[in-house]
């Protein structure tokens, strides 16, 4: 098949995206002087593109697929196929929010009070549609960065992306509304999805990336238990479905295999030991295919 053109987000998501692909089985190497990373799959060609532009190039077919935020798909009004929702980011794993914020001392508590005011944002289209929906006429200006420092001198309000709101609070801003909740999406060109080989490749990548994120924060546990202790120990073992139980050569013993949240093991392993389990092995997980 023709090579699959894959867009990788340049910027804040770059490092975490490469790490996620590595766990999915794809080794990507990025050179500081090139926008064309190498990947250990001869059927894929990569290109670094800003997340803000990704959906436009995927829609136009310049790229077959790529990763970008739901917010930028909405901002660009792009007609693309969504192969997977991937909740990951630069640091945390929480969805991001585009919020309307004003100075704490402004006395503004509603978007209605922004009639005739000036709003600074990177998401101009999203903001204009929001104002139109609320019947408010305001001047929306594109911000090239450091948007949270614009009020009150350069703007009366801002529309900015946030995860925790800490940067807004540090600049004495308060949130008065949420315009959009965004997560990362793996998107594809609709014509590419009509090509059976490209469709197969895109679906495989989507499945593996979702499996990587499903495994985050989880570990596997293997342990041996006596049959007489089985019920007590199984009662202590959370599992995705049910623990896998296998007989051992010694007819009085069984082997258990399960998956648990990583943060529980420091309490769980000593308790399992006290209940009679032995040969307890904890192992990391790269993927969970659900």
XYZ file of C-alpha atoms in Angstrom, residues 59-255:
197
model
C -9.444 16.875 6.223
C -7.676 17.993 3.038
C -5.877 14.636 2.702
C -2.370 16.074 3.017
C -2.189 13.727 6.016
C -4.058 10.423 6.274
C -4.341 10.627 10.040
C -3.036 12.520 13.037
C -3.476 13.445 16.677
C -4.999 16.715 17.824
C -7.392 18.128 20.374
C -11.158 18.026 19.984
C -11.052 21.787 20.555
C -9.000 22.397 17.400
C -11.273 20.161 15.335
C -14.152 22.345 16.492
C -12.215 25.583 16.009
C -11.332 24.654 12.427
C -14.742 23.146 11.675
C -12.983 20.121 10.183
C -14.907 17.190 8.709
C -12.775 14.195 9.734
C -13.209 10.622 10.921
C -12.574 10.112 14.631
C -10.689 6.841 15.095
C -10.168 7.120 18.852
C -10.478 9.403 21.852
C -7.185 9.419 23.775
C -7.206 11.102 27.167
C -3.605 12.125 27.660
C -1.618 15.330 27.814
C 1.694 16.971 28.600
C 1.430 16.237 32.324
C -1.960 15.062 33.530
C -4.651 12.791 32.181
C -7.605 15.099 32.719
C -9.639 16.684 29.910
C -8.753 20.303 29.173
C -11.297 23.107 29.316
C -11.619 26.283 27.291
C -12.995 28.802 29.765
C -14.153 32.400 29.804
C -12.264 34.278 32.506
C -12.288 37.860 33.753
C -10.336 39.800 36.409
C -11.499 38.965 39.921
C -12.043 42.665 40.607
C -14.021 43.340 37.399
C -17.476 42.772 38.863
C -18.328 40.693 35.769
C -20.168 37.451 36.539
C -21.871 36.655 33.232
C -21.072 36.636 29.533
C -23.982 39.073 29.089
C -21.888 41.744 30.822
C -19.267 41.541 28.052
C -21.434 43.394 25.532
C -19.153 45.789 23.658
C -16.070 44.569 25.517
C -12.762 43.167 24.220
C -11.933 39.439 24.510
C -8.484 37.984 23.855
C -8.077 34.339 22.816
C -6.327 31.883 20.527
C -9.657 30.195 19.782
C -11.284 33.029 17.842
C -13.834 30.942 15.944
C -14.981 29.067 19.048
C -15.332 32.320 20.973
C -17.310 34.084 18.236
C -19.737 31.159 17.985
C -20.139 31.168 21.780
C -20.890 34.904 21.846
C -23.363 34.555 18.983
C -25.125 31.733 20.829
C -25.470 34.002 23.862
C -26.548 37.052 21.880
C -23.507 39.098 22.902
C -21.603 41.481 20.627
C -17.960 41.844 21.656
C -14.612 42.388 19.950
C -12.650 39.121 19.732
C -8.906 39.462 19.185
C -6.410 36.704 18.410
C -3.804 36.247 21.134
C -0.315 35.073 20.224
C 0.340 33.730 23.715
C 0.494 34.684 27.410
C -3.240 35.322 27.129
C -3.779 35.251 30.891
C -1.729 38.436 31.357
C -3.814 40.490 28.887
C -6.578 41.626 31.308
C -7.304 44.251 32.352
C -4.983 46.469 30.281
C -5.282 44.779 26.878
C -8.579 42.911 27.246
C -11.665 42.830 29.432
C -11.848 39.034 29.326
C -10.072 36.025 27.866
C -10.997 32.597 26.547
C -8.158 30.302 27.533
C -7.402 26.609 27.889
C -6.810 25.212 31.372
C -6.549 21.920 33.231
C -6.540 23.037 36.876
C -7.140 26.794 36.680
C -4.009 27.484 38.731
C -2.432 29.820 36.150
C -5.648 31.822 35.919
C -5.867 32.175 39.693
C -2.207 33.200 39.844
C -3.068 36.071 37.494
C -6.122 37.064 39.586
C -8.651 35.825 37.049
C -11.901 34.011 37.744
C -13.730 31.559 35.485
C -17.304 32.509 34.640
C -18.132 29.878 32.007
C -16.812 26.838 30.103
C -16.975 26.892 26.299
C -15.523 23.481 25.458
C -14.171 20.362 27.163
C -11.418 18.821 25.076
C -9.459 15.578 24.891
C -6.949 14.370 22.313
C -8.410 12.586 19.293
C -6.792 10.279 16.746
C -8.436 11.444 13.530
C -8.341 10.244 9.930
C -9.151 11.530 6.483
C -12.495 10.141 5.320
C -11.151 9.088 1.903
C -8.242 7.315 3.590
C -10.796 5.309 5.562
C -12.269 4.122 2.256
C -8.916 2.517 1.376
C -9.051 -0.984 2.959
C -5.309 -1.143 3.670
C -5.094 2.325 5.194
C -8.303 1.740 7.149
C -6.838 -1.481 8.567
C -3.613 0.289 9.542
C -5.411 3.234 11.153
C -7.710 0.946 13.128
C -4.718 -1.092 14.349
C -2.934 2.046 15.560
C -6.099 3.289 17.262
C -6.577 -0.025 19.072
C -2.977 -0.110 20.296
C -2.988 3.504 21.494
C -6.214 2.943 23.440
C -4.691 -0.221 24.925
C -1.652 1.757 26.118
C -3.813 4.314 27.910
C -6.016 1.577 29.386
C -2.900 0.048 30.997
C -1.727 3.275 32.613
C -1.713 3.132 36.391
C -2.261 -0.635 36.418
C 0.029 -3.598 37.103
C -0.264 -7.346 36.859
C -0.072 -9.667 39.880
C 0.769 -13.363 39.850
C 0.550 -15.412 43.035
C 0.209 -18.960 44.306
C -2.489 -19.930 46.814
C -3.710 -23.037 48.556
C -7.145 -24.192 47.431
C -8.451 -23.828 50.992
C -7.439 -20.114 50.988
C -8.808 -19.354 47.523
C -12.114 -17.703 48.472
C -10.531 -15.385 51.048
C -7.804 -14.283 48.637
C -10.102 -13.826 45.618
C -12.268 -11.625 47.813
C -9.313 -9.274 48.197
C -8.415 -9.189 44.490
C -10.023 -6.559 42.277
C -9.855 -7.547 38.617
C -10.866 -6.338 35.173
C -13.185 -9.334 34.856
C -12.229 -12.206 37.139
C -8.762 -13.431 38.114
C -7.329 -16.194 35.955
C -6.985 -19.360 38.066
C -4.782 -22.263 36.934
C -3.917 -25.579 38.620
C -0.326 -26.275 39.719
C 1.477 -29.617 39.706
C 0.854 -29.807 43.447
C -2.873 -30.528 43.561
C -3.379 -28.470 46.721
C -2.167 -25.239 45.109
C -3.447 -22.853 42.418
C -1.872 -19.996 40.454
